[in-house]
Short mmCIF file of C-alpha atoms in Angstrom, two decimals:
data_model
loop_
_atom_site.label_atom_id
_atom_site.label_comp_id
_atom_site.label_asym_id
_atom_site.label_seq_id
_atom_site.Cartn_x
_atom_site.Cartn_y
_atom_site.Cartn_z
CA UNK U 1 -15.47 43.35 13.10
CA UNK U 2 -13.67 46.02 13.83
CA UNK U 3 -14.31 49.91 14.44
CA UNK U 4 -14.24 52.47 12.04
CA UNK U 5 -15.08 55.78 15.19
CA UNK U 6 -15.00 55.15 18.89
CA UNK U 7 -17.81 54.68 19.52
CA UNK U 8 -18.86 51.06 18.84
CA UNK U 9 -17.28 47.86 17.65
CA UNK U 10 -18.55 47.77 14.00
CA UNK U 11 -19.82 44.44 12.03
CA UNK U 12 -18.74 44.82 8.41
CA UNK U 13 -20.17 42.73 6.19
CA UNK U 14 -18.32 40.78 3.87
CA UNK U 15 -20.66 39.79 1.40
CA UNK U 16 -23.08 43.16 1.18
CA UNK U 17 -20.31 45.52 1.82
CA UNK U 18 -22.51 47.22 4.68
CA UNK U 19 -21.48 48.41 8.01
CA UNK U 20 -23.23 49.54 10.93
CA UNK U 21 -22.06 50.16 14.97
CA UNK U 22 -23.18 47.57 17.72
CA UNK U 23 -24.78 50.07 20.19
CA UNK U 24 -24.26 48.99 23.70
CA UNK U 25 -20.39 48.17 22.67
CA UNK U 26 -17.47 49.98 23.96
CA UNK U 27 -14.79 49.96 20.82
CA UNK U 28 -12.42 47.15 22.43
CA UNK U 29 -8.89 45.30 21.19
CA UNK U 30 -8.30 41.56 22.44
CA UNK U 31 -10.40 41.76 25.43
CA UNK U 32 -13.32 40.21 22.75
CA UNK U 33 -12.85 37.07 22.32
CA UNK U 34 -14.40 35.02 19.52
CA UNK U 35 -16.18 31.39 20.57
CA UNK U 36 -14.70 28.17 18.73
CA UNK U 37 -17.38 28.01 16.24
CA UNK U 38 -16.61 31.70 15.30
CA UNK U 39 -20.47 32.58 15.71
CA UNK U 40 -20.12 34.44 19.91
CA UNK U 41 -18.01 37.15 21.13
CA UNK U 42 -17.00 38.12 25.03
CA UNK U 43 -17.67 41.59 25.22
CA UNK U 44 -18.15 44.43 27.43
CA UNK U 45 -21.57 45.71 27.91
CA UNK U 46 -20.21 50.04 28.49
CA UNK U 47 -24.49 50.58 29.65
CA UNK U 48 -24.46 47.34 32.57
CA UNK U 49 -20.59 47.83 33.11
CA UNK U 50 -20.30 43.78 32.52
CA UNK U 51 -19.21 41.14 30.29
CA UNK U 52 -21.96 39.24 28.37
CA UNK U 53 -21.08 36.96 25.20
CA UNK U 54 -23.02 37.92 21.78
CA UNK U 55 -23.15 36.45 17.73
CA UNK U 56 -21.56 38.28 16.02
CA UNK U 57 -24.36 40.84 14.09
CA UNK U 58 -24.76 42.24 17.81
CA UNK U 59 -28.16 39.64 18.49
CA UNK U 60 -28.49 36.96 21.29
CA UNK U 61 -26.83 38.77 24.06
CA UNK U 62 -26.56 37.24 26.63
CA UNK U 63 -25.14 38.04 30.64
CA UNK U 64 -21.16 36.23 31.12
CA UNK U 65 -19.62 38.67 34.36
CA UNK U 66 -20.16 41.50 36.68
CA UNK U 67 -16.46 42.06 37.45
CA UNK U 68 -13.55 40.42 34.96
CA UNK U 69 -10.94 41.94 33.20
CA UNK U 70 -11.03 39.90 30.59
CA UNK U 71 -13.30 36.46 29.65
CA UNK U 72 -11.77 33.87 27.01
CA UNK U 73 -13.40 30.49 25.63
CA UNK U 74 -11.29 28.49 27.77
CA UNK U 75 -14.29 24.90 25.63
CA UNK U 76 -16.93 24.40 25.28
CA UNK U 77 -20.33 25.94 28.23
CA UNK U 78 -16.53 27.11 30.43
CA UNK U 79 -14.87 30.61 30.83
CA UNK U 80 -11.90 31.36 31.94
CA UNK U 81 -12.29 34.36 34.12
CA UNK U 82 -9.80 36.78 34.29
CA UNK U 83 -10.41 38.82 37.35
CA UNK U 84 -9.28 42.93 37.93
CA UNK U 85 -7.14 41.77 40.73
CA UNK U 86 -5.34 39.19 38.22
CA UNK U 87 -6.89 35.97 40.00
CA UNK U 88 -8.18 33.46 37.58
CA UNK U 89 -11.05 30.87 37.85
CA UNK U 90 -13.14 28.53 35.46
CA UNK U 91 -17.53 29.07 34.87
CA UNK U 92 -19.62 27.66 33.75
CA UNK U 93 -21.59 29.02 31.82
CA UNK U 94 -24.90 29.80 33.22
CA UNK U 95 -23.54 29.02 36.36
CA UNK U 96 -22.14 30.68 39.67
CA UNK U 97 -19.46 27.70 40.19
CA UNK U 98 -16.20 28.87 40.79
CA UNK U 99 -13.06 26.29 39.76
CA UNK U 100 -9.95 28.91 41.43
CA UNK U 101 -6.58 28.74 39.54
CA UNK U 102 -3.52 29.32 41.03
CA UNK U 103 -2.35 31.89 38.24
CA UNK U 104 0.26 33.49 40.27
CA UNK U 105 3.13 34.88 38.18
CA UNK U 106 0.96 33.44 35.26
CA UNK U 107 0.30 35.09 31.61
CA UNK U 108 -1.79 32.77 30.18
CA UNK U 109 -3.96 29.88 30.43
CA UNK U 110 -4.43 26.77 28.07
CA UNK U 111 -7.58 26.12 26.33
CA UNK U 112 -8.77 23.33 27.41
CA UNK U 113 -6.22 22.37 29.82
CA UNK U 114 -4.45 23.17 33.61
CA UNK U 115 -1.44 24.67 31.91
CA UNK U 116 -0.14 27.62 31.87
CA UNK U 117 3.02 29.89 30.86
CA UNK U 118 4.43 31.39 34.10
CA UNK U 119 7.08 34.74 33.66
CA UNK U 120 9.56 35.39 36.77
CA UNK U 121 11.71 37.56 37.32
CA UNK U 122 16.23 36.48 37.35
CA UNK U 123 18.64 38.04 38.13
CA UNK U 124 18.62 41.80 35.85
CA UNK U 125 15.95 40.43 33.71
CA UNK U 126 12.59 37.99 33.72
CA UNK U 127 11.96 33.92 31.89
CA UNK U 128 9.38 31.69 30.94
CA UNK U 129 7.95 28.33 32.30
CA UNK U 130 5.40 25.85 30.82
CA UNK U 131 4.51 24.97 34.29
CA UNK U 132 1.23 22.63 34.72
CA UNK U 133 -1.56 24.44 37.52
CA UNK U 134 -2.33 21.97 39.38
CA UNK U 135 0.80 20.10 40.15
CA UNK U 136 2.38 23.23 41.80
CA UNK U 137 -0.71 23.51 44.62
CA UNK U 138 1.29 19.91 46.01
CA UNK U 139 3.63 20.10 48.71
CA UNK U 140 6.94 18.14 47.43
CA UNK U 141 5.41 17.49 43.34
CA UNK U 142 6.86 18.80 40.80
CA UNK U 143 4.73 21.42 38.64
CA UNK U 144 6.71 20.06 35.52
CA UNK U 145 7.46 23.15 34.43
CA UNK U 146 9.60 23.29 30.90
CA UNK U 147 12.75 26.21 30.49
CA UNK U 148 10.90 28.26 27.72
CA UNK U 149 14.43 30.62 28.39
CA UNK U 150 14.60 34.37 28.76
CA UNK U 151 12.23 36.44 28.54
CA UNK U 152 13.13 39.59 26.44
CA UNK U 153 10.69 42.69 25.30
CA UNK U 154 10.17 42.46 21.28
CA UNK U 155 11.33 38.89 21.03
CA UNK U 156 8.57 36.60 23.47
CA UNK U 157 5.22 36.48 21.52
CA UNK U 158 3.24 33.21 21.78
CA UNK U 159 0.14 31.35 21.72
CA UNK U 160 -1.75 28.12 22.72
CA UNK U 161 -3.30 26.66 19.20
CA UNK U 162 -7.48 26.52 19.32
CA UNK U 163 -7.32 22.83 20.71
CA UNK U 164 -4.80 23.52 24.11
CA UNK U 165 -2.27 20.96 22.64
CA UNK U 166 0.74 23.42 21.37
CA UNK U 167 2.53 26.91 22.69
CA UNK U 168 4.21 27.85 19.94
CA UNK U 169 6.11 30.74 21.63
CA UNK U 170 8.83 33.25 20.11
CA UNK U 171 12.54 33.35 21.34
CA UNK U 172 16.30 35.26 20.58
CA UNK U 173 18.90 33.70 19.60
CA UNK U 174 21.40 34.94 21.32
CA UNK U 175 25.14 34.74 20.87
CA UNK U 176 26.20 35.81 24.72
CA UNK U 177 24.27 38.90 26.16
CA UNK U 178 23.92 39.67 21.98
CA UNK U 179 20.89 38.97 19.84
CA UNK U 180 21.89 37.23 16.32
CA UNK U 181 18.15 36.80 15.68
CA UNK U 182 14.61 34.48 16.82
CA UNK U 183 12.61 32.20 16.35
CA UNK U 184 9.17 30.22 16.48
CA UNK U 185 9.72 27.09 18.70
CA UNK U 186 6.86 24.82 19.56
CA UNK U 187 5.61 22.66 23.22
CA UNK U 188 3.43 20.12 24.03
CA UNK U 189 3.05 20.36 27.54
CA UNK U 190 4.19 17.43 29.31
CA UNK U 191 5.28 16.08 26.48
CA UNK U 192 9.25 16.34 26.12
CA UNK U 193 10.88 19.07 25.05
CA UNK U 194 10.56 22.09 22.83
CA UNK U 195 11.29 22.34 19.16
CA UNK U 196 12.39 24.68 16.59
CA UNK U 197 9.93 24.85 13.88
CA UNK U 198 11.39 28.51 12.07
CA UNK U 199 15.06 29.48 10.15
CA UNK U 200 14.54 32.96 10.07
CA UNK U 201 17.86 33.89 10.44
CA UNK U 202 19.18 32.27 7.72
CA UNK U 203 17.00 33.97 5.75
CA UNK U 204 16.89 37.95 7.26
CA UNK U 205 19.98 37.74 9.75
CA UNK U 206 17.90 39.62 12.78
CA UNK U 207 14.63 40.08 12.76
CA UNK U 208 11.95 40.11 14.71
CA UNK U 209 9.01 38.25 14.91
CA UNK U 210 5.45 40.59 15.57
CA UNK U 211 6.05 43.69 18.86
CA UNK U 212 5.38 44.27 22.36
CA UNK U 213 1.98 42.53 22.09
CA UNK U 214 3.22 38.79 23.63
CA UNK U 215 -0.43 37.45 22.85
CA UNK U 216 0.22 37.88 19.28
CA UNK U 217 0.86 34.69 17.11
CA UNK U 218 -2.21 33.77 15.31
CA UNK U 219 -3.13 30.60 15.08
CA UNK U 220 -5.32 29.28 12.29
CA UNK U 221 -8.69 27.50 13.59
CA UNK U 222 -8.25 23.86 12.76
CA UNK U 223 -4.37 24.32 14.74
CA UNK U 224 -2.32 24.05 12.08
CA UNK U 225 -0.66 26.93 10.75
CA UNK U 226 0.34 30.10 12.36
CA UNK U 227 0.49 33.03 10.28
CA UNK U 228 2.81 36.48 11.68
CA UNK U 229 4.40 39.80 10.87
CA UNK U 230 8.34 39.69 10.73
CA UNK U 231 10.68 42.21 11.15
CA UNK U 232 14.16 42.47 9.41
CA UNK U 233 16.26 44.12 12.21
CA UNK U 234 19.79 46.87 10.68
CA UNK U 235 21.03 47.60 14.22
CA UNK U 236 20.87 47.21 17.85
CA UNK U 237 17.58 48.38 19.13
CA UNK U 238 14.26 45.67 17.60
CA UNK U 239 12.11 48.98 17.79
CA UNK U 240 13.98 52.00 16.66
CA UNK U 241 16.15 49.63 14.31
CA UNK U 242 13.48 48.46 11.94
CA UNK U 243 13.14 47.92 8.23
CA UNK U 244 9.82 46.59 6.68
CA UNK U 245 7.28 43.85 8.22
CA UNK U 246 5.71 40.85 6.30
CA UNK U 247 3.38 38.44 6.80
CA UNK U 248 4.67 34.61 6.60
CA UNK U 249 2.39 31.63 6.89
CA UNK U 250 3.87 28.67 8.70
CA UNK U 251 2.86 25.26 8.56
CA UNK U 252 3.08 23.24 11.93
CA UNK U 253 3.29 20.28 10.39
CA UNK U 254 5.97 19.99 7.06
CA UNK U 255 7.73 23.62 8.51
CA UNK U 256 7.02 25.36 5.77
CA UNK U 257 7.07 28.74 6.13
CA UNK U 258 6.20 31.50 3.02
CA UNK U 259 5.85 34.90 2.65
CA UNK U 260 3.17 36.76 1.44
CA UNK U 261 5.68 39.55 -0.04
CA UNK U 262 2.11 42.35 -2.05
CA UNK U 263 2.32 44.35 0.99
CA UNK U 264 4.91 45.51 3.47
CA UNK U 265 4.66 48.15 7.03
CA UNK U 266 6.61 49.97 8.58
CA UNK U 267 3.54 50.59 10.84
CA UNK U 268 4.91 47.83 13.03
CA UNK U 269 5.89 49.34 17.29
CA UNK U 270 4.95 49.00 19.34
CA UNK U 271 3.12 46.54 17.34
CA UNK U 272 1.95 46.17 13.59
CA UNK U 273 -1.10 44.85 12.90
CA UNK U 274 -3.29 42.06 14.00
CA UNK U 275 -3.92 39.24 11.45
CA UNK U 276 -7.47 37.50 12.28
CA UNK U 277 -7.95 34.03 10.06
CA UNK U 278 -10.94 33.53 8.20
CA UNK U 279 -13.40 30.59 9.46
CA UNK U 280 -12.72 28.64 6.40
CA UNK U 281 -8.85 29.26 6.78
CA UNK U 282 -8.71 30.22 3.60
CA UNK U 283 -7.66 33.82 4.15
CA UNK U 284 -6.37 37.03 6.78
CA UNK U 285 -7.98 40.21 7.41
CA UNK U 286 -5.85 42.85 9.41
CA UNK U 287 -5.70 47.02 9.08
CA UNK U 288 -2.94 48.31 6.46
CA UNK U 289 -1.94 51.58 4.88
CA UNK U 290 -0.96 52.33 1.82
CA UNK U 291 1.58 54.88 1.29
CA UNK U 292 0.62 57.47 -0.68
CA UNK U 293 -2.96 57.45 -0.90
CA UNK U 294 -5.61 59.28 1.22
CA UNK U 295 -7.87 56.28 2.46
CA UNK U 296 -6.01 55.95 6.12
CA UNK U 297 -6.71 52.68 7.86
CA UNK U 298 -8.07 49.73 5.64
CA UNK U 299 -9.78 46.62 6.30
CA UNK U 300 -7.50 43.60 4.14
CA UNK U 301 -7.65 40.99 3.43
CA UNK U 302 -5.06 37.69 2.24
CA UNK U 303 -6.21 35.29 -0.09
CA UNK U 304 -3.90 32.62 1.33
CA UNK U 305 -3.24 30.08 -1.76
CA UNK U 306 -3.02 33.36 -4.58
CA UNK U 307 -1.44 35.47 -2.55
CA UNK U 308 -3.50 38.57 -3.89
CA UNK U 309 -4.41 41.23 -1.52
CA UNK U 310 -7.90 43.10 -1.55
CA UNK U 311 -9.37 46.03 -0.06
CA UNK U 312 -12.71 45.21 1.48
CA UNK U 313 -12.95 48.82 2.81
CA UNK U 314 -11.86 52.75 4.07
CA UNK U 315 -11.73 54.17 7.13
CA UNK U 316 -11.13 52.08 9.73
CA UNK U 317 -10.07 54.16 13.48
CA UNK U 318 -6.92 53.51 15.36
CA UNK U 319 -9.53 54.31 18.83
CA UNK U 320 -6.74 52.46 20.91
CA UNK U 321 -3.70 54.15 18.83
CA UNK U 322 -3.61 51.60 16.58
CA UNK U 323 -6.66 50.42 12.99
CA UNK U 324 -6.69 46.85 14.70
CA UNK U 325 -9.61 44.83 13.62
CA UNK U 326 -11.74 42.54 16.25
CA UNK U 327 -12.90 39.63 15.03
CA UNK U 328 -13.74 37.17 12.37
CA UNK U 329 -16.98 35.32 12.68
CA UNK U 330 -20.30 33.96 11.58
CA UNK U 331 -23.67 35.35 11.48
CA UNK U 332 -26.11 32.80 13.61
CA UNK U 333 -26.88 29.74 11.06
#
C-alpha cells in the first residue's frame, strides 16, 4: 500500500503489476497499522470520520473507533487506542469496554505488555526511560524504570519488536556535550541493563541512524532483525552536515550488520524513506528517487540475500512531503 496521488491509499499488486486506489480512504503516513499476520490494516475512513480496519485489497471493512488520533494492534483481538488528547486505552475488537493506561509523558507502549517509553524534561533538555505503566499508579512502589539516556533529535529513534520482547533504541555517543556518534541498543523490559547492538562509530565515525521521526527503526516480522538507514555526518549539524544514507540490517542474535550499498540517497532529512519488510522477511520495500532519471519516486524492493534492488513501479506520490510507502501485507486468504 502507498499513494500514487493525493486522493487515496493505493494498492500495488506485486505479482500482476496492477495498481488501483481504495475508495473512502485518505493517504496516510505511519498511522495505518498492519496486523501481525499482515492481512489487516487500520485506516481512517474519510466519509464516516472514523477508524476502521480492512483487508489489504480494501475488502471486509469493519468499524473500530470513532474518536482516536491513532490505533495500533496491541495483541491479537485487542487494539491500543490513542485519543486526540493523548490518553490511551486497550479495547477488544467488537467491544466498547476500555482499559485505560497511564501514559502521561509516554510516547509508545509495548505490544502485548504494560511497559512504555517515557520522555521527561531534564534541565536544558530531555531524557528517556522505560517504565512499567501498571506500577506507576501504585503509591510507594517503584515504576521499574530503566534510563535510556538523553533524548536528542536525530539520535533518538526507537521501536518495539513485534513480539514485545525487546525495545530497540538509538542513543548518541557523547564526549562531554559533543556527539561523537550513535549506536543501536536493546533492552528487555524488567530484565536489567540495556545491551549495545552496533559499533557504527568504528566504521563511520560520526553517523546518524534514521532521521527526526522517532518510531522508524524497522523490525522484521519475526523480531530477529532491524532495518535502518545510516547517514555519515561531516560536520556538527546532523540535519545539514551529512553524506549519503545507506540501508543496513542488524541481526539481533549475532550482532552482524549488513550494508546494502546498491542504493544511496541524499533525501534523508528530516527523514529517510520508510523501510517495509515483506511478510516473509526476505525483502525490504521503500520509495526512492534515482538521480538523473525522469521517473520520479519509484517503488523499490531490496532482496536481502542477493543485495539486488529492483524497481517495481514509478510514480509514488509525496503526499506529506515525502514519498513513503504505507504497508506491505498479504491479500485475504
